[in-house]
Amino acid sequence: MRELLTHSAVYMFSASSKRREAIDEQRFVEDAFSQATYALEQFSLEREVARHIKLWMEEKYGPTWHCLVGSEYKVAFTYESKSFLRFYIGKKCITLFRHPY
């Protein structure tokens, strides 16, 4: 299995209990990492990987998710609180963010 090298995240969950929030955040990160790993193994094109992750995230966590996949890109965007995740699998960077548009 590929290793999660780094991640920085502001999660989409806001539960009243700190313990519950931590569990939800961990599950969210694990889900995203698992689907990204699967997609990188199944698809050769980065756009196919991004599309798979986006559709899976929308099915599991609701609309509207955006996904960027690549080994070299820079981004600057505004995102809503608790709706952003970025991590690396090998040299591929996966950026997920939720935005209503």
Coordinates of C-alpha atoms in Angstrom, one line a residue, residues 2-100:
R2 CA 1.2 3.5 -0.7
E3 CA 2.2 5.7 2.2
L4 CA 0.5 9.0 3.1
L5 CA 3.5 11.3 3.1
T6 CA 2.0 14.6 4.2
H7 CA -1.4 16.1 4.6
S8 CA -2.8 19.4 5.8
A9 CA -6.5 19.6 6.4
V10 CA -9.4 21.6 7.6
Y11 CA -12.1 19.0 7.8
M12 CA -15.8 19.3 6.9
F13 CA -17.1 18.0 10.2
S14 CA -18.3 20.1 13.1
A15 CA -19.7 17.8 15.8
S16 CA -20.4 19.0 19.3
S17 CA -18.2 16.4 20.9
K18 CA -14.4 16.7 20.4
R19 CA -14.1 12.9 20.5
R20 CA -16.7 12.4 17.8
E21 CA -15.2 15.1 15.7
A22 CA -11.8 13.5 15.8
I23 CA -13.3 10.1 14.8
D24 CA -15.1 11.7 11.9
E25 CA -12.0 13.6 10.7
Q26 CA -9.9 10.5 10.8
R27 CA -12.5 8.5 8.8
F28 CA -12.8 11.3 6.3
V29 CA -9.0 11.4 5.7
E30 CA -8.9 7.6 5.5
D31 CA -11.7 7.5 3.0
A32 CA -10.1 10.1 0.8
F33 CA -6.7 8.4 1.0
S34 CA -8.2 5.0 0.2
Q35 CA -10.1 6.2 -2.8
A36 CA -7.1 8.2 -4.1
T37 CA -4.9 5.1 -3.8
Y38 CA -7.5 3.0 -5.6
A39 CA -7.8 5.6 -8.4
L40 CA -4.1 5.9 -8.9
E41 CA -3.9 2.1 -9.3
Q42 CA -6.8 1.9 -11.7
F43 CA -6.4 4.9 -14.0
S44 CA -3.4 6.1 -15.9
L45 CA -4.5 9.7 -16.6
E46 CA -4.6 12.2 -13.8
R47 CA -7.9 13.6 -15.0
E48 CA -9.4 10.1 -14.7
V49 CA -8.0 9.8 -11.2
A50 CA -9.4 13.3 -10.2
R51 CA -12.8 12.5 -11.8
H52 CA -13.1 9.2 -9.9
I53 CA -12.2 10.8 -6.5
K54 CA -14.6 13.7 -7.1
L55 CA -17.5 11.5 -8.0
W56 CA -16.8 9.2 -5.0
M57 CA -16.6 12.1 -2.6
E58 CA -19.9 13.6 -3.9
E59 CA -21.6 10.2 -3.5
K60 CA -20.3 9.7 0.0
Y61 CA -20.2 13.3 1.4
G62 CA -22.6 15.1 -0.8
P63 CA -22.1 17.9 -3.4
T64 CA -20.1 19.8 -4.5
W65 CA -16.4 18.5 -4.4
H66 CA -13.6 19.5 -6.6
C67 CA -10.4 17.4 -7.0
L68 CA -7.0 18.3 -8.4
V69 CA -4.4 15.6 -9.0
G70 CA -0.8 16.1 -10.3
S71 CA 2.8 16.1 -9.5
E72 CA 3.5 19.7 -10.2
Y73 CA 0.9 22.4 -9.8
K74 CA 0.3 25.5 -7.7
V75 CA -3.1 26.6 -6.5
A76 CA -4.6 29.7 -4.9
F77 CA -8.3 29.6 -4.1
T78 CA -10.8 30.4 -1.4
Y79 CA -12.6 27.5 0.3
E80 CA -15.2 27.3 3.0
S81 CA -14.1 26.4 6.5
K82 CA -14.0 22.7 7.2
S83 CA -14.0 21.6 3.6
F84 CA -10.4 21.2 2.4
L85 CA -7.9 18.3 2.3
R86 CA -4.5 18.1 0.6
F87 CA -2.1 15.1 0.7
Y88 CA 0.6 13.3 -1.3
I89 CA 0.7 9.7 -2.4
G90 CA 4.2 9.2 -3.8
K91 CA 4.8 12.2 -6.0
K92 CA 1.2 12.8 -6.7
C93 CA -0.5 15.6 -4.8
I94 CA -4.3 15.3 -4.3
T95 CA -6.2 18.4 -3.4
L96 CA -9.9 18.1 -2.4
F97 CA -12.1 21.0 -1.6
R98 CA -15.8 21.5 -1.3
H99 CA -17.5 24.6 -2.8
P100 CA -21.2 25.1 -3.5

